[in-house]
Amino acid sequence: MTTKTSAPAPAQNPTLPAISFEFFPPKTEEMERGLWEVINRLAPLNPDFVSVTYGAGGSTRERTHATIARILSETSLVPAAHLTCVDATRADIDEVVARYHDVGVRHIVALRGDPTTGIGTAYAPHPDGYQQSSDLVAAIRRNYSDMEVSVSAYPEKHPESASLAADIDALKAKVDAGATRAITQFFFDNDLYYRYLDRVRAAGITIPIVPGILPVQNFKLAKNFAARAGATVPGWLAAKFEGLDEDTDTRRLVAATVAAAQVQKLAKQGVENFHFYTMNRADLVVAICHVLGIRPAGARQAA
Ligand code: FAD
């Protein structure tokens, strides 16, 4: 007779938020090694899915595909492939989606993408391409009923949108076309997200609007991203990083504190999903997840 002596595995706390991680496809072998260290470190946190971005104008088409294929073959993670409409015909894009479907991908993050002429310039769709991201969403859903489709959402509106109302109409068009989840552009002021969510729900949009969280690895860089994305960098955030440009260690501690406070407040308000812009780094994300109570698989407990 055998006696069970091991303690029962801690029950997964159903109140723990679900998480997902975003990576960009590596350019060099060294970056690839780095990314895989990150993936192996983050995988035990049991994300719902991990997504891989698509470079401007489809420049990373093959690298995105290779990263997704490796995730599928070497891990049990669920990959989501980003895809944009930029500079490609509908046939080109349909082929990319078909390739993904063939290797077992069942989740696409469908985007319009930025103009090849640069952010801030007018977007001109390819004459034979999908004109709007909602057209891409509709095509994917039409061709593959088993494909999950996430889309973008902009709590501070997309920089090209005339108004937040127009932007929410565009989100509604994507949802009507079959989008199953929206992931937000990053934001630092949670009130922006709450206000946006109120307006989105008032517009009859019911899909999850998952907050995109950017842990600030490098404040200067984050400020640059924010300027391009039309996201506000609050004065209080700038003040927290003031004088730390040359002090990486302190900067990292401050970054972890800021992002942990942000997600904890969101979680207290009932937010159940978080998407982390990892920038292919693990440390801050692991720390923030830990604060949320998310531990490596088998060792989860409430915060
Ligand atoms: P859309 O939602 O398509 O909106 C773009 C503009 O068109 C807006 O002004 C909107 O109001 C308008 N619009 C949209 N649909 C309609 C419609 N049906 N009718 C009328 N107007 C409409 N970029 C990359 O290059 N690669 C990536 O991998 C990538 N991943 C991203 C992931 C997330 C979560 C987010 C938030 C952004 C990502 N981006 C990525 C950036 C994105 O490509 C840019 O912000 C781009 O400028 C817009 O693409 P979109 O799909 O977000 O915009």
Coordinates of C-alpha atoms and ligand atoms in Angstrom, one line a residue:
M1 CA 0.0 0.0 0.0
T2 CA 1.3 3.4 -0.8
T3 CA 0.5 6.4 1.4
K4 CA 0.3 9.8 -0.1
T5 CA 2.7 12.0 1.8
S6 CA 3.0 15.0 -0.5
A7 CA 1.0 18.0 0.3
P8 CA -1.8 18.8 -2.1
A9 CA -0.9 21.2 -4.8
P10 CA -2.1 24.7 -3.9
A11 CA -5.4 25.3 -5.5
Q12 CA -5.3 27.9 -8.3
N13 CA -7.0 30.9 -7.0
P14 CA -9.8 31.7 -9.4
T15 CA -9.6 35.4 -8.6
L16 CA -6.1 35.6 -10.0
P17 CA -6.0 37.7 -13.2
A18 CA -5.2 36.0 -16.6
I19 CA -2.1 37.3 -18.3
S20 CA -0.6 37.4 -21.8
F21 CA 2.9 38.5 -23.0
E22 CA 4.0 40.3 -26.1
F23 CA 7.4 39.7 -27.7
F24 CA 9.0 41.1 -30.9
P25 CA 10.8 38.8 -33.3
P26 CA 14.5 38.8 -32.8
K27 CA 16.8 40.2 -35.4
T28 CA 20.0 38.3 -34.6
E29 CA 21.1 35.0 -33.2
E30 CA 22.1 36.7 -30.0
M31 CA 18.7 38.4 -29.7
E32 CA 17.1 35.1 -30.3
R33 CA 19.0 33.4 -27.5
G34 CA 18.0 36.3 -25.3
L35 CA 14.3 36.0 -26.3
W36 CA 14.3 32.3 -25.5
E37 CA 15.7 32.9 -22.1
V38 CA 12.9 35.3 -21.5
I39 CA 10.2 32.9 -22.9
N40 CA 11.5 30.1 -20.7
R41 CA 11.4 32.3 -17.7
L42 CA 7.9 33.6 -18.4
A43 CA 6.3 30.3 -19.6
P44 CA 5.9 28.9 -16.0
L45 CA 3.7 31.9 -15.2
N46 CA 1.1 30.1 -17.4
P47 CA 0.0 33.0 -19.7
D48 CA -3.2 32.5 -21.6
F49 CA -1.3 33.3 -24.8
V50 CA 1.9 34.9 -26.0
S51 CA 1.9 37.2 -29.0
V52 CA 4.6 38.1 -31.5
T53 CA 4.6 41.4 -33.3
Y54 CA 4.8 42.0 -37.0
G55 CA 7.3 44.6 -38.1
A56 CA 6.4 47.8 -39.9
G57 CA 5.3 47.1 -43.5
G58 CA 5.6 43.3 -43.0
S59 CA 9.4 43.6 -42.6
T60 CA 9.4 40.8 -40.0
R61 CA 7.0 38.5 -41.8
E62 CA 9.4 35.5 -41.9
R63 CA 10.9 36.2 -38.4
T64 CA 7.5 36.5 -36.8
H65 CA 6.5 33.2 -38.5
A66 CA 9.7 31.5 -37.4
T67 CA 9.3 32.7 -33.8
I68 CA 5.6 31.6 -33.7
A69 CA 6.5 28.2 -35.2
R70 CA 9.3 27.7 -32.6
I71 CA 6.9 28.6 -29.8
L72 CA 4.5 26.0 -31.1
S73 CA 7.0 23.3 -31.6
E74 CA 9.1 23.8 -28.4
T75 CA 6.7 24.9 -25.8
S76 CA 3.1 24.4 -24.7
L77 CA 2.4 28.1 -24.9
V78 CA -0.5 29.3 -27.0
P79 CA 0.9 31.7 -29.6
A80 CA -0.9 34.7 -31.2
A81 CA 0.6 36.1 -34.4
H82 CA 0.3 39.9 -35.1
L83 CA -0.5 40.8 -38.7
T84 CA -0.9 44.1 -40.4
C85 CA -2.5 45.2 -43.7
V86 CA 0.4 47.4 -44.7
D87 CA 1.8 47.2 -48.2
A88 CA 0.3 43.8 -49.0
T89 CA -2.5 42.6 -51.2
R90 CA -5.4 40.7 -49.8
A91 CA -4.0 37.5 -51.4
D92 CA -0.6 38.0 -49.7
I93 CA -2.2 38.4 -46.3
D94 CA -4.6 35.5 -46.8
E95 CA -1.6 33.4 -47.6
V96 CA 0.2 34.5 -44.4
V97 CA -3.0 33.6 -42.4
A98 CA -3.2 30.2 -44.2
R99 CA 0.4 29.4 -43.3
Y100 CA -0.3 30.2 -39.7
H101 CA -3.5 28.1 -39.7
D102 CA -1.6 25.2 -41.3
V103 CA 1.0 25.1 -38.5
G104 CA -1.6 25.2 -35.8
V105 CA -2.0 28.9 -34.9
R106 CA -5.5 29.8 -33.8
H107 CA -5.1 33.4 -32.7
I108 CA -4.3 36.4 -34.8
V109 CA -3.8 40.0 -33.6
A110 CA -5.2 41.8 -36.6
L111 CA -4.1 45.3 -37.2
R112 CA -4.1 48.0 -39.9
G113 CA -0.5 48.9 -39.2
D114 CA 1.4 52.2 -39.6
P115 CA 2.0 54.0 -42.9
T116 CA 5.2 52.9 -44.6
T117 CA 5.9 56.6 -45.1
G118 CA 6.2 57.1 -41.3
I119 CA 4.0 57.6 -38.3
G120 CA 2.2 60.9 -38.6
T121 CA 2.0 60.7 -42.4
A122 CA -1.3 59.8 -44.1
Y123 CA -2.0 56.1 -44.3
A124 CA -2.6 54.8 -47.9
P125 CA -4.0 51.3 -48.1
H126 CA -2.6 49.0 -50.8
P127 CA -5.0 49.2 -53.7
D128 CA -5.6 45.5 -53.6
G129 CA -5.2 45.2 -49.9
Y130 CA -7.5 45.3 -46.9
Q131 CA -8.6 48.9 -46.5
Q132 CA -9.3 48.8 -42.8
S133 CA -8.4 46.5 -39.9
S134 CA -12.1 45.6 -39.7
D135 CA -11.8 44.1 -43.3
L136 CA -8.9 42.0 -42.2
V137 CA -10.8 40.8 -39.1
A138 CA -13.8 39.9 -41.3
A139 CA -11.7 38.0 -43.8
I140 CA -10.0 35.9 -41.1
R141 CA -13.2 35.1 -39.4
R142 CA -14.9 34.3 -42.7
N143 CA -12.1 31.9 -43.7
Y144 CA -11.5 30.3 -40.3
S145 CA -14.3 30.0 -37.8
D146 CA -11.8 28.5 -35.3
M147 CA -9.5 31.5 -35.3
E148 CA -9.5 33.9 -32.4
V149 CA -9.0 37.5 -33.5
S150 CA -7.7 40.2 -31.2
V151 CA -7.6 43.8 -32.2
S152 CA -6.1 47.1 -30.8
A153 CA -8.0 49.6 -28.7
Y154 CA -6.8 53.2 -27.8
P155 CA -8.0 54.6 -24.5
E156 CA -6.5 58.0 -25.6
K157 CA -7.7 57.5 -29.2
H158 CA -5.6 56.5 -32.1
P159 CA -3.5 59.5 -33.1
E160 CA -5.1 59.5 -36.6
S161 CA -8.7 59.4 -35.2
A162 CA -10.7 62.6 -35.4
S163 CA -12.2 61.9 -32.0
L164 CA -12.5 59.2 -29.3
A165 CA -16.0 58.7 -30.5
A166 CA -14.8 58.0 -34.1
D167 CA -12.2 55.6 -32.7
I168 CA -14.8 53.7 -30.7
D169 CA -16.9 53.5 -33.9
A170 CA -13.9 51.9 -35.5
L171 CA -13.5 49.5 -32.6
K172 CA -17.2 48.6 -33.0
A173 CA -16.6 47.9 -36.7
K174 CA -13.8 45.5 -35.7
V175 CA -16.1 43.8 -33.1
D176 CA -18.9 43.6 -35.6
A177 CA -16.5 42.0 -38.1
G178 CA -15.7 39.3 -35.5
A179 CA -13.0 40.5 -33.1
T180 CA -13.1 38.5 -29.9
R181 CA -10.8 40.6 -27.7
A182 CA -9.2 44.1 -27.8
I183 CA -5.8 44.9 -26.3
T184 CA -5.2 48.5 -25.4
Q185 CA -2.3 50.7 -26.3
F186 CA -0.3 51.2 -23.1
F187 CA -1.4 54.0 -20.7
F188 CA -0.1 55.1 -17.3
D189 CA -3.1 56.8 -15.9
N190 CA -5.7 54.2 -15.0
D191 CA -8.5 56.8 -15.1
L192 CA -8.1 57.0 -18.8
Y193 CA -8.8 53.3 -19.1
Y194 CA -11.8 53.4 -16.8
R195 CA -13.3 56.3 -18.7
Y196 CA -12.6 54.6 -22.0
L197 CA -14.2 51.3 -20.8
D198 CA -17.3 53.2 -19.7
R199 CA -17.7 54.7 -23.2
V200 CA -16.9 51.4 -25.0
R201 CA -19.5 49.6 -22.9
A202 CA -22.0 52.4 -23.5
A203 CA -21.4 51.9 -27.2
G204 CA -22.6 48.3 -26.8
I205 CA -19.2 46.7 -27.1
T206 CA -19.0 43.7 -24.8
I207 CA -15.7 41.9 -25.7
P208 CA -12.8 42.0 -23.2
I209 CA -10.8 45.2 -23.4
V210 CA -7.5 44.0 -22.0
P211 CA -5.2 46.7 -20.6
G212 CA -1.8 46.7 -22.3
I213 CA 0.8 47.3 -19.6
L214 CA 4.2 48.7 -20.5
P215 CA 6.8 48.2 -17.7
V216 CA 9.1 51.2 -18.1
Q217 CA 12.4 49.5 -18.7
N218 CA 13.8 52.8 -20.0
F219 CA 12.0 56.1 -19.4
K220 CA 13.5 57.9 -22.4
L221 CA 12.5 55.2 -24.7
A222 CA 9.0 54.9 -23.2
K223 CA 8.5 58.6 -23.7
N224 CA 9.4 58.2 -27.3
F225 CA 7.0 55.3 -27.8
A226 CA 4.3 57.3 -26.0
A227 CA 4.8 60.3 -28.3
R228 CA 4.4 58.1 -31.3
A229 CA 1.4 56.3 -29.9
G230 CA -0.4 59.4 -28.7
A231 CA -0.2 58.2 -25.1
T232 CA 0.1 60.6 -22.3
V233 CA 3.1 60.5 -19.9
P234 CA 1.9 62.0 -16.7
G235 CA 4.1 64.5 -14.9
W236 CA 4.1 62.3 -11.8
L237 CA 5.7 59.5 -13.8
A238 CA 8.4 61.7 -15.3
A239 CA 9.1 62.9 -11.7
K240 CA 9.6 59.3 -10.5
F241 CA 12.3 58.7 -13.1
E242 CA 13.9 62.1 -12.9
G243 CA 17.7 61.9 -12.4
L244 CA 17.8 58.1 -13.0
D245 CA 19.0 58.1 -16.6
E246 CA 22.4 56.7 -15.6
D247 CA 21.2 54.6 -12.7
T248 CA 19.8 51.4 -14.2
D249 CA 19.4 49.5 -10.9
T250 CA 17.3 52.2 -9.2
R251 CA 15.4 52.8 -12.4
R252 CA 14.4 49.1 -12.5
L253 CA 13.2 49.2 -8.9
V254 CA 11.2 52.3 -9.6
A255 CA 9.8 50.8 -12.7
A256 CA 8.7 47.7 -10.9
T257 CA 7.0 49.7 -8.1
V258 CA 5.2 51.9 -10.6
A259 CA 3.9 49.1 -12.8
A260 CA 3.0 46.9 -9.8
A261 CA 1.0 49.8 -8.3
Q262 CA -0.8 50.3 -11.6
V263 CA -1.8 46.6 -12.1
Q264 CA -2.8 46.2 -8.4
K265 CA -5.1 49.2 -8.7
L266 CA -6.6 47.8 -11.9
A267 CA -7.0 44.4 -10.4
K268 CA -8.8 45.9 -7.3
Q269 CA -11.2 47.6 -9.8
G270 CA -12.0 44.1 -11.2
V271 CA -9.7 43.9 -14.2
E272 CA -9.2 40.2 -14.9
N273 CA -6.8 40.2 -17.8
F274 CA -3.5 41.9 -18.4
H275 CA -1.4 42.0 -21.5
F276 CA 2.3 42.8 -20.9
Y277 CA 4.5 44.6 -23.5
T278 CA 7.6 42.7 -22.4
M279 CA 10.1 44.3 -24.7
N280 CA 11.6 40.8 -24.7
R281 CA 12.7 41.2 -21.0
A282 CA 11.5 39.1 -18.1
D283 CA 12.6 40.7 -14.8
L284 CA 10.0 43.4 -14.4
V285 CA 7.2 41.3 -15.8
V286 CA 8.0 38.5 -13.3
A287 CA 8.1 41.0 -10.4
I288 CA 4.8 42.6 -11.4
C289 CA 3.1 39.2 -11.9
H290 CA 4.5 38.1 -8.5
V291 CA 2.9 41.2 -6.9
L292 CA -0.4 40.2 -8.6
G293 CA -0.1 36.8 -6.9
I294 CA 0.9 35.0 -10.0
R295 CA 3.6 32.4 -9.3
P296 CA 5.3 29.8 -11.6
A297 CA 2.8 27.0 -12.4
G298 CA 2.1 24.8 -9.4
A299 CA 3.0 27.4 -6.9
R300 CA 0.3 30.0 -7.4
Q301 CA -1.2 31.8 -4.5
A302 CA -3.1 35.0 -3.8
A303 CA -1.2 38.2 -3.2
Ligands
FAD1 P1 -7.1 50.7 -36.5 O1 -8.0 50.2 -35.4 O2 -7.3 50.0 -37.8 O3 -7.3 52.2 -36.6 C1 -6.5 53.0 -37.5 C2 -7.3 54.3 -37.9 O4 -8.3 53.9 -38.8 C3 -8.0 55.0 -36.7 O5 -8.0 56.3 -37.0 C4 -9.4 54.4 -36.7 O6 -10.3 55.3 -36.1 C5 -9.6 54.2 -38.2 N1 -10.5 53.1 -38.5 C6 -10.3 51.8 -38.2 N2 -11.3 51.0 -38.6 C7 -12.1 51.8 -39.3 C8 -13.3 51.6 -40.0 N3 -13.8 50.4 -40.1 N4 -13.9 52.6 -40.6 C9 -13.3 53.9 -40.5 N5 -12.2 54.1 -39.8 C10 -11.6 53.1 -39.3 N6 2.0 47.8 -35.4 C11 2.7 47.0 -36.1 O7 3.3 47.4 -37.2 N7 3.0 45.7 -35.8 C12 2.4 45.1 -34.7 O8 2.6 43.9 -34.4 C13 1.6 45.9 -33.9 N8 1.0 45.4 -32.8 C14 0.1 46.2 -32.0 C15 -0.6 45.7 -30.9 C16 -1.4 46.5 -30.2 C17 -2.1 45.8 -29.0 C18 -1.6 47.8 -30.5 C19 -2.5 48.7 -29.6 C20 -0.9 48.4 -31.6 C21 -0.1 47.6 -32.4 N9 0.6 48.1 -33.5 C22 1.4 47.3 -34.2 C23 0.4 49.5 -33.8 C24 -0.6 49.8 -34.9 O9 -0.3 49.1 -36.1 C25 -0.7 51.3 -35.2 O10 -1.2 51.9 -34.1 C26 -1.5 51.6 -36.5 O11 -1.3 53.0 -36.7 C27 -3.0 51.4 -36.5 O12 -3.3 50.1 -36.6 P2 -4.6 49.5 -35.8 O13 -5.0 48.2 -36.3 O14 -4.3 49.7 -34.3 O15 -5.6 50.7 -36.1

